Coordinates of C-alpha atoms in Angstrom, one line a residue:
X27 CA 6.6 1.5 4.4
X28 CA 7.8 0.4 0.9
X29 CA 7.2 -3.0 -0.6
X30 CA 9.6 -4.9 0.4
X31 CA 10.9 -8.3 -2.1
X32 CA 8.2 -10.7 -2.0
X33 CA 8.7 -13.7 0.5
X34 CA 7.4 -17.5 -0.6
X35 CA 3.8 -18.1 -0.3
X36 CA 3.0 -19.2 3.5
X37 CA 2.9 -23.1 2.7
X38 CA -0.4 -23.0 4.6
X39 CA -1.6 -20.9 2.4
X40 CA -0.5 -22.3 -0.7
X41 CA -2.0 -26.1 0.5
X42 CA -5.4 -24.3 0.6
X43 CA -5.2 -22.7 -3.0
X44 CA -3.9 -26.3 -4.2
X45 CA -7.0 -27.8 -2.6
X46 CA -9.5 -25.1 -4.1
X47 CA -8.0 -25.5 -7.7
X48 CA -10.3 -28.1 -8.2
X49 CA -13.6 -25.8 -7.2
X50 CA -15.0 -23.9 -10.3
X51 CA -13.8 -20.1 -10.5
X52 CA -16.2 -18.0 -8.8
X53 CA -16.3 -15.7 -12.1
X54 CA -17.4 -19.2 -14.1
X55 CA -20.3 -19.2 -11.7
X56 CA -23.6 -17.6 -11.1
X57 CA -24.0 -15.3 -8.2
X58 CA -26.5 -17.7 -6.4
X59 CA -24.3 -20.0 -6.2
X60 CA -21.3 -18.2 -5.1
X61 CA -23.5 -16.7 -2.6
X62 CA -24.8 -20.2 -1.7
X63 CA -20.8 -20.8 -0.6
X64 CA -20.5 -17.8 1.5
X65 CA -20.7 -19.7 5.0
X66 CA -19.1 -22.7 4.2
X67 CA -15.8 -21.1 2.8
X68 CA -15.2 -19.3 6.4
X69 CA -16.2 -22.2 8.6
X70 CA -12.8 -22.5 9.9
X71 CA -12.7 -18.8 11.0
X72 CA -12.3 -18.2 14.9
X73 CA -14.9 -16.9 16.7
X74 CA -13.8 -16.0 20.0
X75 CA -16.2 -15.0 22.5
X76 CA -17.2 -11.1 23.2
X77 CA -19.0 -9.4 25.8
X78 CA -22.6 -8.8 24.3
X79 CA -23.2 -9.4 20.6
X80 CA -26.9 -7.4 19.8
X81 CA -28.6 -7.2 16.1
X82 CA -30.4 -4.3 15.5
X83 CA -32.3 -3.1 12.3
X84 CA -31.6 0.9 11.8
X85 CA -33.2 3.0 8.6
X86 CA -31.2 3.4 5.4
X87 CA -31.8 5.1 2.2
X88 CA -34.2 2.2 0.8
X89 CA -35.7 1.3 4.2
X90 CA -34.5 -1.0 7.1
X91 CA -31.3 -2.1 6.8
X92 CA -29.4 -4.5 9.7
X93 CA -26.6 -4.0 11.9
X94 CA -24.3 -5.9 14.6
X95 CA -23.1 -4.5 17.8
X96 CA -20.7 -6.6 19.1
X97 CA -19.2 -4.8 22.9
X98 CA -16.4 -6.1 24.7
X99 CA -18.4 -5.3 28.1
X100 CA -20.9 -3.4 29.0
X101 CA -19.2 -0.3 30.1
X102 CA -20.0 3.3 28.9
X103 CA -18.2 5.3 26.6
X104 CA -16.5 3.0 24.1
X105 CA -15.2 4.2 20.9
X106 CA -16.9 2.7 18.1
X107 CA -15.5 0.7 15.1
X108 CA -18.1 0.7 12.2
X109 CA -17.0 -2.2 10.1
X110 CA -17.6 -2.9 6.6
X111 CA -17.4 -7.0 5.3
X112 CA -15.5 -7.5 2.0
X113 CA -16.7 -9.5 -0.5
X114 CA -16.4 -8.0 -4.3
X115 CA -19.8 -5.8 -3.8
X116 CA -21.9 -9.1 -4.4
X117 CA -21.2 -11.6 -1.8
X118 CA -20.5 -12.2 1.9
X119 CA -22.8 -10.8 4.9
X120 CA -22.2 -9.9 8.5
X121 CA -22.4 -13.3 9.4
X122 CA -19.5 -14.6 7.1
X123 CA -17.0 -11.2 9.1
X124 CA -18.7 -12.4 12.1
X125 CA -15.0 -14.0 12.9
X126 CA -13.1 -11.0 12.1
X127 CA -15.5 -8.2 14.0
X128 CA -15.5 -10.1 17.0
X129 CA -11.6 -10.7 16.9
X130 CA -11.5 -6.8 16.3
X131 CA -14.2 -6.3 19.4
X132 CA -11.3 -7.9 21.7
X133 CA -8.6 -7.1 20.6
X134 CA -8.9 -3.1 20.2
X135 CA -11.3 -3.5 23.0
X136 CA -13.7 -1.3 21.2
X137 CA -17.3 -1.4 20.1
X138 CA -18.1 -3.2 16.5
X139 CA -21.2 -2.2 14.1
X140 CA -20.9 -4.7 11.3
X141 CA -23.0 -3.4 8.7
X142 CA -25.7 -5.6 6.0
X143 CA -25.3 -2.7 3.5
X144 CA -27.0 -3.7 -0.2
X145 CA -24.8 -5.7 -2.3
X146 CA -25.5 -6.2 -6.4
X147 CA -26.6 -6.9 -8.5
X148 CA -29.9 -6.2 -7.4
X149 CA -28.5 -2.8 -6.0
X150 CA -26.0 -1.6 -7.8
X151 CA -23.8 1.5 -7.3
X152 CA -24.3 3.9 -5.2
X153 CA -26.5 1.5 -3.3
X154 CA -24.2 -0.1 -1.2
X155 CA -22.0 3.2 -0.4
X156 CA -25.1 5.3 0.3
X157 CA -26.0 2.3 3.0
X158 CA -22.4 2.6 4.3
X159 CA -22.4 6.3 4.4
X160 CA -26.2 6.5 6.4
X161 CA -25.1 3.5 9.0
X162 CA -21.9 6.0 10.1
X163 CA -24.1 8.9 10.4
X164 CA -26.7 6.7 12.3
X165 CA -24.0 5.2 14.5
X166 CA -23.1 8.6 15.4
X167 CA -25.9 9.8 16.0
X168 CA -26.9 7.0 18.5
X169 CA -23.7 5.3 19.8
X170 CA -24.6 6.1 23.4
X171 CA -27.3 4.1 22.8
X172 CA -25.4 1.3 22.7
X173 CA -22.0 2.0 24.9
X174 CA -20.4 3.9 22.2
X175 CA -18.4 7.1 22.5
X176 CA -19.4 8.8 19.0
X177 CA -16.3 11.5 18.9
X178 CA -14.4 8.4 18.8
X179 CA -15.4 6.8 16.0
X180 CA -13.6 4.3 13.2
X181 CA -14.3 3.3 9.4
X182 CA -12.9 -0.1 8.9
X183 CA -13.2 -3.0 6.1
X184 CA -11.7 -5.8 4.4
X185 CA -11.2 -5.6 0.6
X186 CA -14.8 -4.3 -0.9
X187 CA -15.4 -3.3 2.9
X188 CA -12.3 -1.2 2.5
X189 CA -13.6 0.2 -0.7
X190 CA -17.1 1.1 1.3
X191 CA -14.9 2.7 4.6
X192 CA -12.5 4.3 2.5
X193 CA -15.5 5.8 0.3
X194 CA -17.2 6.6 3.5
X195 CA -14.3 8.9 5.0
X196 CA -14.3 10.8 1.7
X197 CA -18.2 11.1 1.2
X198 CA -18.3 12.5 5.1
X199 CA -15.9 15.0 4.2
X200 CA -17.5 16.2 1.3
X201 CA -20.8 16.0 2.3
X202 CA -20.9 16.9 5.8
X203 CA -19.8 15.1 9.2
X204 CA -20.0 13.1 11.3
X205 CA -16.3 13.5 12.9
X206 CA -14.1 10.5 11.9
X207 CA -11.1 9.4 13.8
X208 CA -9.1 6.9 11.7
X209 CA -10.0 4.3 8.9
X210 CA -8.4 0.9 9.0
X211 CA -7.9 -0.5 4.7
X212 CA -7.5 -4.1 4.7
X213 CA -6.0 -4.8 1.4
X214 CA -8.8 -3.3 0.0
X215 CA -10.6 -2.4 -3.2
X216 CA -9.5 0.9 -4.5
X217 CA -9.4 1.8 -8.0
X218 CA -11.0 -0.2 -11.1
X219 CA -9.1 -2.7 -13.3
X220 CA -9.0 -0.5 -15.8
X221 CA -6.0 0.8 -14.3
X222 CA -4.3 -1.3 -15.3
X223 CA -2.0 -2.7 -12.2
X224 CA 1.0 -4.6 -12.3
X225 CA 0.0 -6.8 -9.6
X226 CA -3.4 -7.4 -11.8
X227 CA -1.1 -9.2 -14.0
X228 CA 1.9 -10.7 -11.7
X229 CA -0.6 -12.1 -8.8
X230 CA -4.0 -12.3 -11.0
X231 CA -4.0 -16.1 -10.8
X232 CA -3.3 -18.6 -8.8
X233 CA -3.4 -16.6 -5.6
X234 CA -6.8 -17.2 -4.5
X235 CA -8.8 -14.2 -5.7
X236 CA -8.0 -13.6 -9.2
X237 CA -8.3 -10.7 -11.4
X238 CA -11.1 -12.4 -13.5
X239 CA -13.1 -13.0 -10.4
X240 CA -12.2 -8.8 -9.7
X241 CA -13.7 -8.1 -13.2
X242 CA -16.9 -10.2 -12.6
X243 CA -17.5 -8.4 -9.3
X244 CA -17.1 -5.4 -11.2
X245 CA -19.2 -6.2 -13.4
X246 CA -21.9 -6.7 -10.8
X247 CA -21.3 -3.6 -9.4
X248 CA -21.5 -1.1 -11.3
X249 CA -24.5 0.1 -14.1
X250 CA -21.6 0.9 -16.5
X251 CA -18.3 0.3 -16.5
X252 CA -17.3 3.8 -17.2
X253 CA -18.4 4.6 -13.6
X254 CA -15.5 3.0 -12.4
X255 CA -13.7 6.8 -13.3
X256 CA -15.6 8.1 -10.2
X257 CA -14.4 8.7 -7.3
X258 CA -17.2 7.3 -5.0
X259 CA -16.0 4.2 -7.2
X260 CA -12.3 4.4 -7.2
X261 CA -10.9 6.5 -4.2
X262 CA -7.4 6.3 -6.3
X263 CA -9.2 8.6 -9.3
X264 CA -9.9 11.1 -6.5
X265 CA -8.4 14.7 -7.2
X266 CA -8.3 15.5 -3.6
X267 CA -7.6 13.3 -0.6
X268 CA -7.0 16.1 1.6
X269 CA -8.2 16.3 4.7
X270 CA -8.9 13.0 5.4
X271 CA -8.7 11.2 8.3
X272 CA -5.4 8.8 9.7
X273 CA -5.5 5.7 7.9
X274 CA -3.6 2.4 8.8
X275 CA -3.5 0.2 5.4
X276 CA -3.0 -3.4 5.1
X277 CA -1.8 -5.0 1.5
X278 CA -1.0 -8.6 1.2
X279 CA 1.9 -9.6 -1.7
X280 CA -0.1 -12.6 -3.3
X281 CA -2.9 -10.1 -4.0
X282 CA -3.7 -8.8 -7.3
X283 CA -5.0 -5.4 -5.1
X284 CA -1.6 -5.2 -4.2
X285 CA -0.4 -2.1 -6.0
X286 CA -3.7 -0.5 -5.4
X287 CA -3.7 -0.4 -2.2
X288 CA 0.4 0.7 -2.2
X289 CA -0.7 3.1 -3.7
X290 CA -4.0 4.7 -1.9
X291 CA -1.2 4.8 0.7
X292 CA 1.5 6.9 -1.1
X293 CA -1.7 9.5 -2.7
X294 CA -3.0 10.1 1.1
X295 CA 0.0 10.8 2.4
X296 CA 1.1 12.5 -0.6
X297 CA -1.8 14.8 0.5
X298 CA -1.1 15.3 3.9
X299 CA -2.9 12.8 5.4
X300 CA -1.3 10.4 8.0
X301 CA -1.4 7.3 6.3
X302 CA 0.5 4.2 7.6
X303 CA 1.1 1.2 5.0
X304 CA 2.0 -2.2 6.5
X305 CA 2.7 -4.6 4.0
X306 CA 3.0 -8.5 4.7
X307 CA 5.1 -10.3 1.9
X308 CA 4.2 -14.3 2.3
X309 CA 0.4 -13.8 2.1
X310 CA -2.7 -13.6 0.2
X311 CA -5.5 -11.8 -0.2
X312 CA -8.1 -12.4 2.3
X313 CA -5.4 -13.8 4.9
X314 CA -6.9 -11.8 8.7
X315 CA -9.2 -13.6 9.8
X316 CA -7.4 -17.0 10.0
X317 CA -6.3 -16.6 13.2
X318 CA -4.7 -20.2 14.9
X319 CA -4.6 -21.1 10.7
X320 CA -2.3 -18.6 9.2
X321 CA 0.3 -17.3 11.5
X322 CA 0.8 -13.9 10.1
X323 CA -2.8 -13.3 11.0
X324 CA -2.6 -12.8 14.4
X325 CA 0.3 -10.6 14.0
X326 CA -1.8 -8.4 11.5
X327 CA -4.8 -8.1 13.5
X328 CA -2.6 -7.2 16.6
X329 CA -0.9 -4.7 14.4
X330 CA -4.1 -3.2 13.4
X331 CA -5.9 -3.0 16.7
X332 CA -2.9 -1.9 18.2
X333 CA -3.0 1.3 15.8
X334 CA -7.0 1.3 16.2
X335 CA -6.4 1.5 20.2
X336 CA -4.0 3.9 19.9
X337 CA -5.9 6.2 16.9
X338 CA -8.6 6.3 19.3
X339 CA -7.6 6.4 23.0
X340 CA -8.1 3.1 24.4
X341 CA -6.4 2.4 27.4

């Protein structure tokens, strides 16, 4: 769908931002600190009961890294959502998506793996994709294990998340299976700031995440900024997006990853790929998981999950 004209801020919303003002900009802080936040600034998120919730520890590239399994029951033969948490490549944890995996677990009625993949700036790029990329062909490999159906199998993630799922889906296809049913974007990281977006500039402040606080993460992530040019970095700087598979992406108006994300949508299908853009005009970055708190929340995660169950056969 095209952007439509931007709505006013949800007046929920906006009380929250007025209230934050007063914190220090996460980009004026150290990354212990911001880190030190992590729980506190999701407290408020829903967490609505699942079937069976399980952690597990599974091998990665730099030794054990830890998973969570949340299942809606314990029948046989559910497809599998592989879930990435967002949080700029430096911060957040399974436990601070803990909220929006299980609302996903219900909701989709699917099987969640939440994933603890390496964040910087201890492990910079490739670290974090290279975890992301091993837990899918782990999860494949062993869904059964668990309930899971793996020729049903999703890539989903919220902002950096989405950066690591859509990375993922391209990585698989370029470097060899396993078989990938749909990716679900939530306004998600997808090309550097270099790029130079409008929406860097028109929604960089004063809409919760800023484009300062983007720049820091960035500059976190990667060992030099000129890796922000690859592909593995920035799935917009990709020659090829062919062959990828359906994707459902989410972009919120207050959001300075607006016009990113737009435009991931417009190069996928522009490539022949399936790609449904939903765009929500009266909300900001980081608005899913607020469900009973934002009211356009509920609607997106239904949205979602209703493309997830239908992407992947659920009745």
């Amino acid at each position: 769908m095209e952007r439509q004209e931007a709505m006013p801020l949800d007046p929920v919303i906006r009380a929250m931002l007025d209230k934050a003002a007063a914190l220090p900009p996460m980009h004026a802080q150290t990354v212990e600190a911001v880190r030190g936040g992590d729980l506190a600034r999701y407290a408020l998120v829903q967490r609505p009961e699942v079937g069976h919730v399980e952690d597990r520890t599974v091998p990665g590239p730099r030794g054990d890294m830890k998973i969570r399994i949340y299942r809606p029951d314990l029948r046989d033969g559910r497809p599998v959502v592989l879930y990435f948490h967002g949080g700029g490549f430096v911060i957040c944890s399974i436990d601070t998506h803990d909220g929006i995996c299980r609302q996903i677990c219900r909701r989709a009625q699917a099987i969640v793996v939440s994933v603890d993949y390496a964040l910087a700036p201890e492990h910079k790029f490739p670290a974090g994709t290279d975890d992301c990329l091993a837990a899918a062909r782990w999860v494949a490999e062993h869904a059964a294990e668990f309930g899971g159906d793996p020729t049903r199998l999703a890539l989903a993630g919220d902002s950096s998340g989405g950066n690591m799922a859509a990375v993922t889906a391209i990585r698989i296809r370029d470097e060899g299976g396993p078989d990938v049913a749909a990716q679900l974007l939530i306004y998600p990281v997808t090309d550097h700031y270099s790029a130079g977006s409008a929406s860097y500039v028109e929604r960089g402040t004063g809409c919760g995440l800023t484009s300062e606080t983007m720049k820091w993460f960035w500059g976190h992530y990667l060992n030099d900024q000129s890796e922000g040019a690859h592909p593995y970095v920035s799935p917009n700087r990709s020659q090829n997006l062919k062959s990828l598979p359906p994707a459902y992406i989410v972009t919120a108006e207050y959001d300075p990853l607006r016009d990113e994300g737009e435009d991931y949508a417009r190069r996928l299908r522009d490539a022949g790929v399936d790609a449904t853009h939903i765009h929500y005009g009266d909300v900001h970055h980081g608005f899913m998981p607020w469900v009973g708190i934002i009211g356009r929340s509920e609607e997106a995660l239904d949205a979602a999950c209703g493309w997830l169950r239908d992407r992947l056969n659920i009745d």
